[in-house]
């Protein structure tokens, strides 16, 4: 799960330039933050976050925010990630205010008050419904995201001040908010807050910067292994984009009942969620992908999701090659998964505008945003490499776009800047390729030598993925079953409850589906290969036998490693 959060340009989310104590290990109750934090001037927003523990069990995260109301007597608050008809996000308590009245529901609240009145706003983050892990509160720890914890204040650019309230004895709290203070390149509090009685925080040097890894001692991965892996990826990313390194935080939350892994990119941090048995190649991809969001989407001028997600997906296996955490075979395996997903996507030929509109809550749209755009990025790199006779790669163009952005040169979003820079540096016009495959949604076919001489792209024919039944989601009953399909032959029937997916890969007909189901006869496991009768054409990357030296040369060739 890769999630990227934004807000209208006219808004500023509470907490932007604030975190004076975040990232501090505390052995006793902290007394620096009082229960009330008063604004020091007419346009200061003060925030205090306090973990509330009763009987050694975390009950909630209490937030108290003090603002000065707008001069016209009406102040609008915006709440992210809430159902339009809900009272608020599912893990929020009711919002209480002093010196104002509050109205509205869903993502918007209106405060009415005397002109420029001082207002106090209080609410609690409470345990989220089962299955949610963005705002996770457990008896001994919490793992929350800023976008689901704080609200926005509309049409204001005040000074923000944040501090922790009293922290329970023996607890450690950590956040990336401390190194966001005063950083103009982080326009929103895309942040992670993490704390508990058993939190481990390890520091690793990455270039001239510092990587902090915060996790509990309940993961199959050791902090030394994970920190070293992230450190290598960070060093490779800094080298790729010619950066010296900066502050970076990774928070790892282990979910005992979760199958797979997810990450939320936060620019200068990311929140990682893993099941008890993480897939290491997939983990390496997730780590590289999220680390790359420090630059792509943040320091390349922004742009549509196909650019932010697809180009990040394209550079992820390249970054792993450069970090030494991928072999050419690993690189090919990741691309084969992407190509297989693209070939079987029901939105394969959808124009980018349609994909963008369907992105929220649509798994097919999210996957296509990454995979098809990564394929187009590979085509752009291929065109640039051939036109320049190997002297200019896509990464070289992107690097110059990033340098212009840092120097406040040029205009437009990321794709606009990319096209202009490629034309200036090589004479190659990339816009027709982007228009053809992304804007119009024509089918993408990669050239056989798109990845150079050591890997070859071949076309094969495989069965289409066919789950064979219809269900709303895990925990729901099956509403329809194809009697001619393999799911029916294996025993899936209408009305059965799908308790859990224990194995399988949606969209991949070569991986066995394993579902735990329940009906009147009890609970049991059903297995079958989700291969349909219809065939589809698919491109795959083949690796011929490579010795150690040849594999090293191949990795350098694929990744464009020249420095």
Coordinates of C-alpha atoms in Angstrom, one line a residue:
X1 CA 0.0 0.0 0.0
X2 CA 1.5 3.2 -1.2
X3 CA -0.4 6.3 0.0
X4 CA 0.4 10.0 -0.9
X5 CA -1.5 12.8 0.7
X6 CA -2.0 16.4 -0.4
X7 CA -4.2 19.3 0.2
X8 CA -5.4 22.4 -1.7
X9 CA -2.7 25.0 -2.1
X10 CA -4.6 27.5 -0.1
X11 CA -4.5 25.3 3.1
X12 CA -1.8 24.5 5.6
X13 CA -2.2 21.5 7.7
X14 CA -1.7 22.0 11.4
X15 CA 1.7 21.0 12.6
X16 CA 3.8 22.1 9.6
X17 CA 6.7 23.8 11.3
X18 CA 6.5 22.1 14.6
X19 CA 8.0 19.5 16.8
X20 CA 10.3 20.7 19.5
X21 CA 10.4 17.4 21.5
X22 CA 9.5 14.7 18.9
X23 CA 12.0 11.9 18.6
X24 CA 12.9 11.8 22.3
X25 CA 13.3 8.8 24.5
X26 CA 11.8 9.5 27.9
X27 CA 12.4 7.6 31.1
X28 CA 10.0 9.5 33.3
X29 CA 7.0 11.8 33.0
X30 CA 7.8 14.8 30.9
X31 CA 6.8 18.0 32.6
X32 CA 7.8 20.5 29.9
X33 CA 4.4 20.4 28.2
X34 CA 1.6 21.6 30.4
X35 CA -1.9 20.5 29.8
X36 CA -2.5 23.8 28.1
X37 CA -0.3 25.6 25.6
X38 CA -1.2 29.2 25.0
X39 CA -0.4 31.0 21.8
X40 CA 2.3 33.6 22.2
X41 CA 1.0 35.9 19.4
X42 CA -2.1 36.7 17.4
X43 CA -1.3 34.1 14.7
X44 CA 0.3 31.1 16.5
X45 CA -1.2 27.6 16.5
X46 CA -0.1 25.6 19.6
X47 CA -0.5 21.8 19.7
X48 CA 0.0 19.4 22.5
X49 CA -0.3 15.6 22.0
X50 CA -0.5 13.4 25.2
X51 CA -0.6 9.6 25.3
X52 CA -3.3 8.8 27.9
X53 CA -2.5 5.6 29.8
X54 CA -4.7 4.1 32.5
X55 CA -3.5 1.0 34.4
X56 CA -0.5 0.5 32.1
X57 CA -2.8 0.5 29.0
X58 CA -2.9 3.2 26.4
X59 CA -6.5 4.5 26.1
X60 CA -6.1 7.4 23.6
X61 CA -3.9 10.1 22.2
X62 CA -5.3 13.4 23.5
X63 CA -4.8 16.5 21.4
X64 CA -5.3 20.1 22.5
X65 CA -4.9 22.8 19.9
X66 CA -5.1 26.5 20.6
X67 CA -5.7 28.9 17.7
X68 CA -6.8 32.5 17.2
X69 CA -10.0 32.6 15.2
X70 CA -10.4 34.5 11.9
X71 CA -11.1 38.2 12.1
X72 CA -14.5 37.7 10.4
X73 CA -15.7 35.4 13.2
X74 CA -15.8 32.2 11.2
X75 CA -12.9 29.7 11.0
X76 CA -13.0 26.6 8.8
X77 CA -11.2 23.4 9.8
X78 CA -10.6 20.6 7.3
X79 CA -10.3 17.0 8.3
X80 CA -8.5 14.5 6.0
X81 CA -9.5 10.9 5.3
X82 CA -13.1 11.0 6.6
X83 CA -16.3 9.7 5.2
X84 CA -18.5 12.6 3.9
X85 CA -21.4 11.6 6.0
X86 CA -19.4 10.6 9.1
X87 CA -18.9 12.7 12.3
X88 CA -15.2 12.5 11.6
X89 CA -12.4 10.0 10.9
X90 CA -13.3 6.6 12.4
X91 CA -10.5 6.8 15.1
X92 CA -11.4 10.3 16.3
X93 CA -13.6 11.1 19.3
X94 CA -16.0 14.1 19.2
X95 CA -14.4 17.5 18.8
X96 CA -14.9 19.8 21.7
X97 CA -14.2 23.6 21.5
X98 CA -14.0 26.4 24.0
X99 CA -15.0 30.0 23.2
X100 CA -16.7 29.1 19.9
X101 CA -19.5 26.9 18.5
X102 CA -18.8 24.1 16.1
X103 CA -20.9 22.7 13.2
X104 CA -20.5 20.5 10.2
X105 CA -19.6 16.9 9.6
X106 CA -17.4 14.8 7.4
X107 CA -14.3 16.5 6.2
X108 CA -15.2 20.1 7.2
X109 CA -16.0 21.9 10.5
X110 CA -17.0 25.6 10.9
X111 CA -16.2 27.4 14.1
X112 CA -18.2 30.6 14.8
X113 CA -16.9 33.0 17.4
X114 CA -16.1 36.5 18.3
X115 CA -13.7 38.2 15.8
X116 CA -10.2 37.0 16.4
X117 CA -11.2 35.1 19.5
X118 CA -8.8 32.7 21.2
X119 CA -10.2 29.2 20.8
X120 CA -9.2 25.8 22.3
X121 CA -9.9 22.6 20.4
X122 CA -9.8 19.2 22.0
X123 CA -10.3 15.7 20.8
X124 CA -8.9 12.2 21.2
X125 CA -7.5 9.6 18.8
X126 CA -8.9 6.3 19.9
X127 CA -8.4 2.7 18.7
X128 CA -9.5 2.3 15.1
X129 CA -11.9 -0.3 13.8
X130 CA -10.6 -3.8 13.2
X131 CA -8.5 -4.0 10.0
X132 CA -7.4 -0.3 10.1
X133 CA -3.7 0.4 10.7
X134 CA -3.2 4.0 9.8
X135 CA -4.0 5.1 13.3
X136 CA -3.1 2.1 15.4
X137 CA -3.4 2.3 19.2
X138 CA -2.6 -0.8 21.2
X139 CA -2.2 -1.2 25.0
X140 CA 1.5 -0.7 25.0
X141 CA 2.2 1.4 21.9
X142 CA 0.8 3.7 19.1
X143 CA 1.6 4.1 15.4
X144 CA -0.3 7.0 13.8
X145 CA 0.0 9.2 10.7
X146 CA -0.1 13.0 10.9
X147 CA -2.7 13.3 8.1
X148 CA -5.2 11.2 10.1
X149 CA -4.3 12.8 13.4
X150 CA -4.3 16.6 12.7
X151 CA -6.8 18.8 11.0
X152 CA -6.2 21.7 8.6
X153 CA -7.0 25.3 9.1
X154 CA -8.2 27.0 5.9
X155 CA -6.7 30.1 4.3
X156 CA -4.1 30.7 7.0
X157 CA -0.3 30.5 7.3
X158 CA 0.3 30.9 11.0
X159 CA 3.3 29.9 13.0
X160 CA 2.9 26.3 14.4
X161 CA 4.3 25.0 17.7
X162 CA 4.1 21.3 18.7
X163 CA 5.1 19.5 21.8
X164 CA 4.4 16.3 23.6
X165 CA 2.4 16.3 26.7
X166 CA 3.4 14.2 29.7
X167 CA 4.8 10.9 28.5
X168 CA 4.2 7.7 30.6
X169 CA 7.3 6.5 32.5
X170 CA 9.5 4.2 30.5
X171 CA 7.9 5.2 27.1
X172 CA 9.8 6.3 24.0
X173 CA 8.3 8.7 21.4
X174 CA 9.6 9.4 18.0
X175 CA 8.5 11.4 14.9
X176 CA 9.9 13.0 11.8
X177 CA 8.3 16.3 12.8
X178 CA 11.4 17.4 14.6
X179 CA 13.5 17.7 11.4
X180 CA 10.5 19.1 9.5
X181 CA 10.8 22.4 11.4
X182 CA 11.4 25.3 9.0
X183 CA 11.7 23.0 6.0
X184 CA 10.0 24.8 3.1
X185 CA 10.2 21.8 0.8
X186 CA 7.7 19.9 3.1
X187 CA 4.4 21.8 2.5
X188 CA 2.2 19.4 4.5
X189 CA 2.7 17.5 7.7
X190 CA 3.1 14.2 6.0
X191 CA 4.4 12.6 9.1
X192 CA 4.5 9.6 11.4
X193 CA 4.2 9.5 15.1
X194 CA 5.3 6.4 17.0
X195 CA 5.6 5.6 20.7
X196 CA 5.4 3.0 23.4
X197 CA 6.9 1.1 26.3
X198 CA 8.9 -1.3 24.1
X199 CA 10.1 0.9 21.2
X200 CA 13.6 0.4 19.9
X201 CA 15.2 3.4 18.1
X202 CA 18.5 2.8 16.1
X203 CA 20.5 5.5 14.4
X204 CA 22.4 4.8 11.1
X205 CA 24.7 7.1 9.2
X206 CA 23.5 7.7 5.6
X207 CA 25.9 10.0 3.8
X208 CA 26.1 13.2 5.8
X209 CA 22.6 12.6 7.3
X210 CA 21.1 10.3 9.9
X211 CA 18.6 7.5 9.4
X212 CA 16.5 6.6 12.4
X213 CA 14.7 3.3 12.5
X214 CA 12.0 2.9 15.1
X215 CA 10.4 -0.5 15.7
X216 CA 9.2 -2.9 18.4
X217 CA 10.9 -6.1 19.3
X218 CA 8.2 -8.2 17.6
X219 CA 9.4 -8.3 14.0
X220 CA 11.0 -11.2 12.2
X221 CA 13.6 -8.7 11.0
X222 CA 16.4 -7.5 13.3
X223 CA 16.9 -3.8 13.6
X224 CA 20.6 -4.2 12.6
X225 CA 19.7 -6.0 9.3
X226 CA 16.8 -3.7 8.4
X227 CA 18.8 -0.5 9.3
X228 CA 21.8 -1.7 7.2
X229 CA 19.5 -2.5 4.2
X230 CA 17.7 0.9 4.4
X231 CA 21.1 2.6 4.8
X232 CA 22.5 1.0 1.6
X233 CA 19.4 2.1 -0.3
X234 CA 19.6 5.6 1.1
X235 CA 23.3 5.9 0.1
X236 CA 22.4 4.7 -3.4
X237 CA 19.6 7.2 -3.6
X238 CA 21.8 10.1 -2.5
X239 CA 24.4 9.1 -5.1
X240 CA 21.7 8.8 -7.8
X241 CA 20.4 12.3 -7.1
X242 CA 23.7 13.9 -6.1
X243 CA 22.6 14.7 -2.5
X244 CA 24.7 14.5 0.6
X245 CA 22.0 13.0 2.9
X246 CA 19.6 14.3 5.4
X247 CA 17.4 13.3 8.4
X248 CA 15.2 10.3 7.6
X249 CA 12.9 8.2 9.8
X250 CA 11.4 4.8 9.2
X251 CA 8.8 3.5 11.6
X252 CA 8.1 -0.3 11.4
X253 CA 4.8 -1.7 12.7
X254 CA 4.3 -5.4 12.7
X255 CA 0.7 -6.6 12.3
X256 CA 0.3 -10.2 13.4
X257 CA -2.7 -11.0 11.2
X258 CA -1.6 -9.0 8.2
X259 CA -0.6 -10.8 5.0
X260 CA 1.9 -8.9 3.0
X261 CA 3.3 -5.4 3.5
X262 CA 2.5 -1.8 3.0
X263 CA 4.2 1.5 3.1
X264 CA 3.2 5.2 3.4
X265 CA 5.7 7.6 1.8
X266 CA 6.2 10.7 3.9
X267 CA 9.0 12.6 2.0
X268 CA 11.6 12.5 4.8
X269 CA 10.2 9.4 6.4
X270 CA 7.9 6.5 5.8
X271 CA 5.7 4.3 7.9
X272 CA 6.2 0.6 7.1
X273 CA 3.7 -2.1 8.0
X274 CA 4.7 -5.8 7.8
X275 CA 3.1 -9.1 8.5
X276 CA 4.9 -11.7 10.6
X277 CA 6.6 -13.3 7.6
X278 CA 7.7 -10.5 5.2
X279 CA 8.8 -11.3 1.7
X280 CA 12.3 -9.9 1.4
X281 CA 12.4 -9.1 -2.3
X282 CA 9.1 -7.3 -2.0
X283 CA 10.3 -5.5 1.1
X284 CA 13.4 -4.3 -0.8
X285 CA 11.2 -2.9 -3.5
X286 CA 8.9 -1.2 -0.9
X287 CA 11.9 0.4 0.8
X288 CA 13.4 1.7 -2.4
X289 CA 10.0 2.9 -3.6
X290 CA 9.3 4.9 -0.5
X291 CA 12.8 6.2 -0.1
X292 CA 12.6 7.5 -3.7
X293 CA 9.5 9.6 -2.8
X294 CA 11.9 11.9 -0.9
X295 CA 12.7 13.2 -4.4
X296 CA 10.1 12.1 -6.9
X297 CA 6.9 14.0 -6.3
X298 CA 8.6 16.3 -3.9
X299 CA 11.7 17.8 -5.7
X300 CA 10.8 17.3 -9.3
X301 CA 7.9 19.7 -9.5
X302 CA 5.1 17.3 -8.6
X303 CA 2.6 16.2 -11.2
X304 CA 0.0 13.5 -11.9
X305 CA 0.1 10.2 -10.1
X306 CA 1.4 8.4 -13.2
X307 CA 4.5 10.5 -12.9
X308 CA 4.9 10.4 -9.1
X309 CA 4.1 6.7 -8.8
X310 CA 5.2 5.3 -12.1
X311 CA 8.6 7.0 -12.2
X312 CA 9.2 6.0 -8.6
X313 CA 8.3 2.4 -9.6
X314 CA 10.7 2.6 -12.6
X315 CA 13.6 3.7 -10.5
X316 CA 13.0 1.3 -7.5
X317 CA 14.7 -1.8 -9.1
X318 CA 17.4 0.5 -10.5
X319 CA 18.1 1.8 -7.0
X320 CA 18.2 -1.7 -5.5
X321 CA 20.7 -2.7 -8.2
X322 CA 22.9 0.3 -7.3
X323 CA 22.6 -0.5 -3.6
X324 CA 23.7 -4.1 -4.2
X325 CA 20.5 -5.5 -2.7
X326 CA 19.3 -6.7 -6.2
X327 CA 20.9 -9.0 -8.6
X328 CA 20.0 -8.9 -12.3
X329 CA 17.7 -11.9 -11.7
X330 CA 16.0 -9.9 -8.9
X331 CA 15.6 -7.0 -11.2
X332 CA 14.0 -9.3 -13.9
X333 CA 11.7 -10.9 -11.3
X334 CA 10.3 -7.5 -10.2
X335 CA 9.8 -6.4 -13.8
X336 CA 8.1 -9.7 -14.6
X337 CA 5.6 -9.2 -11.8
X338 CA 4.9 -5.6 -13.1
X339 CA 4.6 -6.8 -16.7
X340 CA 2.2 -9.6 -15.6
X341 CA 0.1 -7.2 -13.7
X342 CA -0.1 -4.8 -16.6
X343 CA -1.0 -7.6 -19.1
X344 CA -3.9 -8.7 -17.0
X345 CA -5.2 -5.3 -15.8
X346 CA -8.8 -4.6 -16.6
X347 CA -7.8 -1.0 -17.0
X348 CA -4.9 -1.7 -19.3
X349 CA -6.1 0.6 -22.1
X350 CA -7.7 3.3 -19.9
X351 CA -6.5 6.9 -20.5
X352 CA -4.5 8.5 -17.7
X353 CA -7.4 10.8 -16.8
X354 CA -9.7 7.8 -16.2
X355 CA -7.0 6.1 -14.1
X356 CA -6.4 9.2 -12.1
X357 CA -10.1 9.7 -11.4
X358 CA -10.5 6.0 -10.3
X359 CA -7.4 5.9 -8.2
X360 CA -8.9 6.4 -4.7
X361 CA -10.1 3.0 -3.5
X362 CA -9.4 1.2 -6.8
X363 CA -6.6 -1.4 -6.6
X364 CA -6.5 -1.8 -10.4
X365 CA -6.1 1.9 -11.0
X366 CA -3.3 2.1 -8.4
X367 CA -1.4 -0.8 -9.9
X368 CA -1.7 0.6 -13.4
X369 CA -0.6 4.0 -12.2
X370 CA 2.7 2.4 -11.2
X371 CA 3.2 -0.4 -13.7
X372 CA 2.2 1.2 -17.0
X373 CA 4.0 4.4 -16.2
X374 CA 7.1 2.5 -15.2
X375 CA 7.0 0.8 -18.7
X376 CA 6.7 4.2 -20.3
X377 CA 9.6 5.5 -18.3
X378 CA 11.6 2.5 -19.6
X379 CA 10.6 3.5 -23.2
X380 CA 11.7 7.1 -22.5
X381 CA 15.1 5.9 -21.2
X382 CA 15.5 3.6 -24.2
X383 CA 14.8 6.5 -26.6
X384 CA 17.2 8.9 -24.8
X385 CA 20.0 6.2 -24.6
X386 CA 19.7 5.4 -28.3
X387 CA 19.6 9.0 -29.4
X388 CA 22.6 10.0 -27.3
X389 CA 24.5 6.8 -28.0
X390 CA 24.5 5.9 -24.4
X391 CA 25.7 9.3 -23.1
X392 CA 22.3 10.4 -21.6
X393 CA 19.9 8.3 -19.6
X394 CA 16.5 9.2 -18.1
X395 CA 18.2 9.5 -14.7
X396 CA 20.5 12.2 -16.1
X397 CA 17.5 14.2 -17.3
X398 CA 15.7 13.8 -14.0
X399 CA 18.8 14.9 -12.1
X400 CA 18.9 18.2 -14.1
X401 CA 15.2 18.6 -13.4
X402 CA 15.8 18.2 -9.7
X403 CA 18.7 20.7 -9.8
X404 CA 16.5 23.3 -11.5
X405 CA 13.8 22.7 -9.0
X406 CA 16.2 23.1 -6.1
X407 CA 17.5 26.3 -7.6
X408 CA 14.0 27.6 -8.3
X409 CA 14.6 27.6 -12.0
X410 CA 12.0 26.7 -14.7
X411 CA 8.3 26.4 -14.7
X412 CA 5.6 23.7 -14.8
X413 CA 5.1 20.3 -13.1
X414 CA 7.4 17.3 -13.2
X415 CA 6.4 16.0 -16.7
X416 CA 6.5 19.4 -18.2
X417 CA 10.0 20.0 -16.9
X418 CA 11.2 16.6 -17.9
X419 CA 10.0 17.0 -21.5
X420 CA 11.6 20.5 -21.8
X421 CA 14.9 19.4 -20.3
X422 CA 15.1 16.3 -22.5
X423 CA 14.5 18.4 -25.6
X424 CA 17.2 20.9 -24.5
X425 CA 19.8 18.2 -23.6
X426 CA 19.3 15.7 -26.4
X427 CA 16.9 17.1 -28.9
X428 CA 14.5 14.2 -28.2
X429 CA 10.8 15.1 -27.8
X430 CA 9.4 12.7 -25.2
X431 CA 5.9 14.2 -25.3
X432 CA 4.5 12.0 -28.2
X433 CA 5.4 8.9 -26.2
X434 CA 3.8 10.2 -23.1
X435 CA 0.6 11.2 -25.0
X436 CA 0.4 7.9 -26.9
X437 CA 0.7 5.5 -23.9
X438 CA -0.4 7.5 -21.0
X439 CA -2.8 10.3 -22.1
X440 CA -4.5 8.1 -24.7
X441 CA -3.8 4.7 -23.1
X442 CA -2.6 2.7 -26.1
X443 CA -1.0 -0.6 -25.3
X444 CA 2.6 -0.5 -24.3
X445 CA 5.1 -3.0 -25.8
X446 CA 8.7 -2.9 -24.6
X447 CA 11.6 -3.5 -27.2
X448 CA 13.5 -6.7 -26.7
X449 CA 16.7 -4.8 -25.8
X450 CA 15.1 -2.1 -23.6
X451 CA 17.3 -3.2 -20.7
X452 CA 20.5 -3.5 -22.7
X453 CA 22.3 -6.6 -23.9
X454 CA 22.3 -8.8 -20.8
X455 CA 18.5 -9.0 -20.4
X456 CA 16.0 -9.8 -23.1
X457 CA 12.3 -9.1 -23.2
X458 CA 10.3 -11.9 -24.7
X459 CA 6.6 -12.4 -25.4
X460 CA 4.7 -15.4 -24.1
X461 CA 1.1 -16.6 -23.8
X462 CA -0.3 -17.6 -20.4
X463 CA -3.8 -18.2 -19.0
X464 CA -5.6 -15.1 -17.7
X465 CA -6.1 -14.8 -14.0
X466 CA -9.6 -15.9 -12.9
X467 CA -10.5 -15.8 -9.3
X468 CA -13.7 -17.6 -10.2
X469 CA -16.1 -16.0 -7.7
X470 CA -17.4 -12.6 -6.6
X471 CA -17.1 -11.2 -3.0
X472 CA -17.1 -7.7 -1.6
X473 CA -14.1 -8.3 0.7
X474 CA -12.5 -10.4 3.4
X475 CA -15.2 -11.4 6.0
X476 CA -18.0 -11.1 3.4
X477 CA -20.1 -13.9 1.8
X478 CA -19.5 -15.1 -1.8
X479 CA -22.2 -13.6 -4.0
X480 CA -21.5 -15.5 -7.2
X481 CA -19.4 -18.4 -8.4
X482 CA -18.6 -19.5 -12.0
X483 CA -19.6 -23.1 -12.1
X484 CA -17.1 -23.7 -15.0
X485 CA -14.2 -22.2 -13.0
X486 CA -11.5 -23.8 -10.9
X487 CA -12.7 -22.1 -7.7
X488 CA -16.0 -24.0 -8.0
X489 CA -14.2 -27.2 -8.7
X490 CA -12.1 -26.7 -5.6
X491 CA -15.2 -26.2 -3.4
X492 CA -16.1 -22.5 -3.3
X493 CA -19.8 -22.0 -3.1
X494 CA -22.2 -19.0 -3.0
X495 CA -22.9 -17.9 0.5
X496 CA -19.5 -19.0 1.9
X497 CA -17.7 -16.5 4.1
X498 CA -14.2 -15.7 2.9
X499 CA -12.4 -15.6 6.3
X500 CA -8.9 -14.9 5.0
X501 CA -6.6 -15.1 2.0
X502 CA -3.7 -17.2 3.1
X503 CA -1.8 -17.3 -0.1
X504 CA -2.1 -16.1 -3.7
X505 CA -1.3 -13.0 -5.8
X506 CA -4.2 -11.2 -7.4
X507 CA -3.7 -11.0 -11.1
X508 CA -1.1 -13.8 -11.2
X509 CA -2.6 -17.0 -12.6
X510 CA 0.6 -19.0 -11.8
X511 CA 0.4 -18.6 -8.1
X512 CA -2.0 -20.8 -6.1
X513 CA -4.9 -19.1 -4.3
X514 CA -5.4 -20.3 -0.7
X515 CA -8.6 -19.1 1.0
X516 CA -9.9 -19.9 4.5
X517 CA -13.7 -20.2 4.2
X518 CA -16.6 -20.8 6.5
X519 CA -20.1 -22.2 6.0
X520 CA -22.6 -24.4 7.8
X521 CA -20.1 -27.3 7.6
X522 CA -17.5 -25.3 9.6
X523 CA -14.2 -23.6 8.7
X524 CA -11.7 -25.0 6.2
X525 CA -9.0 -24.1 3.6
X526 CA -9.6 -24.3 -0.1
X527 CA -6.7 -24.2 -2.7
X528 CA -6.7 -23.9 -6.4
X529 CA -4.8 -22.3 -9.3
X530 CA -6.7 -19.2 -10.6
X531 CA -5.9 -20.0 -14.3
X532 CA -8.8 -19.1 -16.6
X533 CA -9.6 -20.7 -19.9
X534 CA -8.8 -17.5 -21.9
X535 CA -5.2 -16.9 -22.8
X536 CA -3.4 -13.5 -22.9
X537 CA -0.1 -12.3 -24.4
X538 CA 2.5 -11.2 -21.8
X539 CA 6.0 -9.8 -22.0
X540 CA 8.7 -11.2 -19.6
X541 CA 12.3 -10.4 -19.0
X542 CA 14.7 -13.3 -19.4
X543 CA 18.1 -13.6 -17.8
X544 CA 20.7 -15.9 -19.4
X545 CA 23.3 -17.6 -17.3
X546 CA 25.6 -14.9 -15.9
X547 CA 28.8 -15.5 -13.9
X548 CA 29.7 -13.2 -11.0
X549 CA 31.7 -10.8 -13.2
X550 CA 29.1 -10.7 -15.9
X551 CA 26.3 -10.2 -13.4
X552 CA 28.2 -7.1 -12.0
X553 CA 28.7 -5.7 -15.5
X554 CA 25.0 -6.4 -16.2
X555 CA 23.8 -4.6 -13.1
X556 CA 25.9 -1.5 -14.0
X557 CA 24.6 -1.5 -17.5
X558 CA 21.0 -1.8 -16.5
X559 CA 21.2 0.8 -13.8
X560 CA 23.3 3.3 -15.8
X561 CA 25.9 3.3 -13.0
X562 CA 28.7 5.5 -14.3
X563 CA 29.6 7.3 -11.1

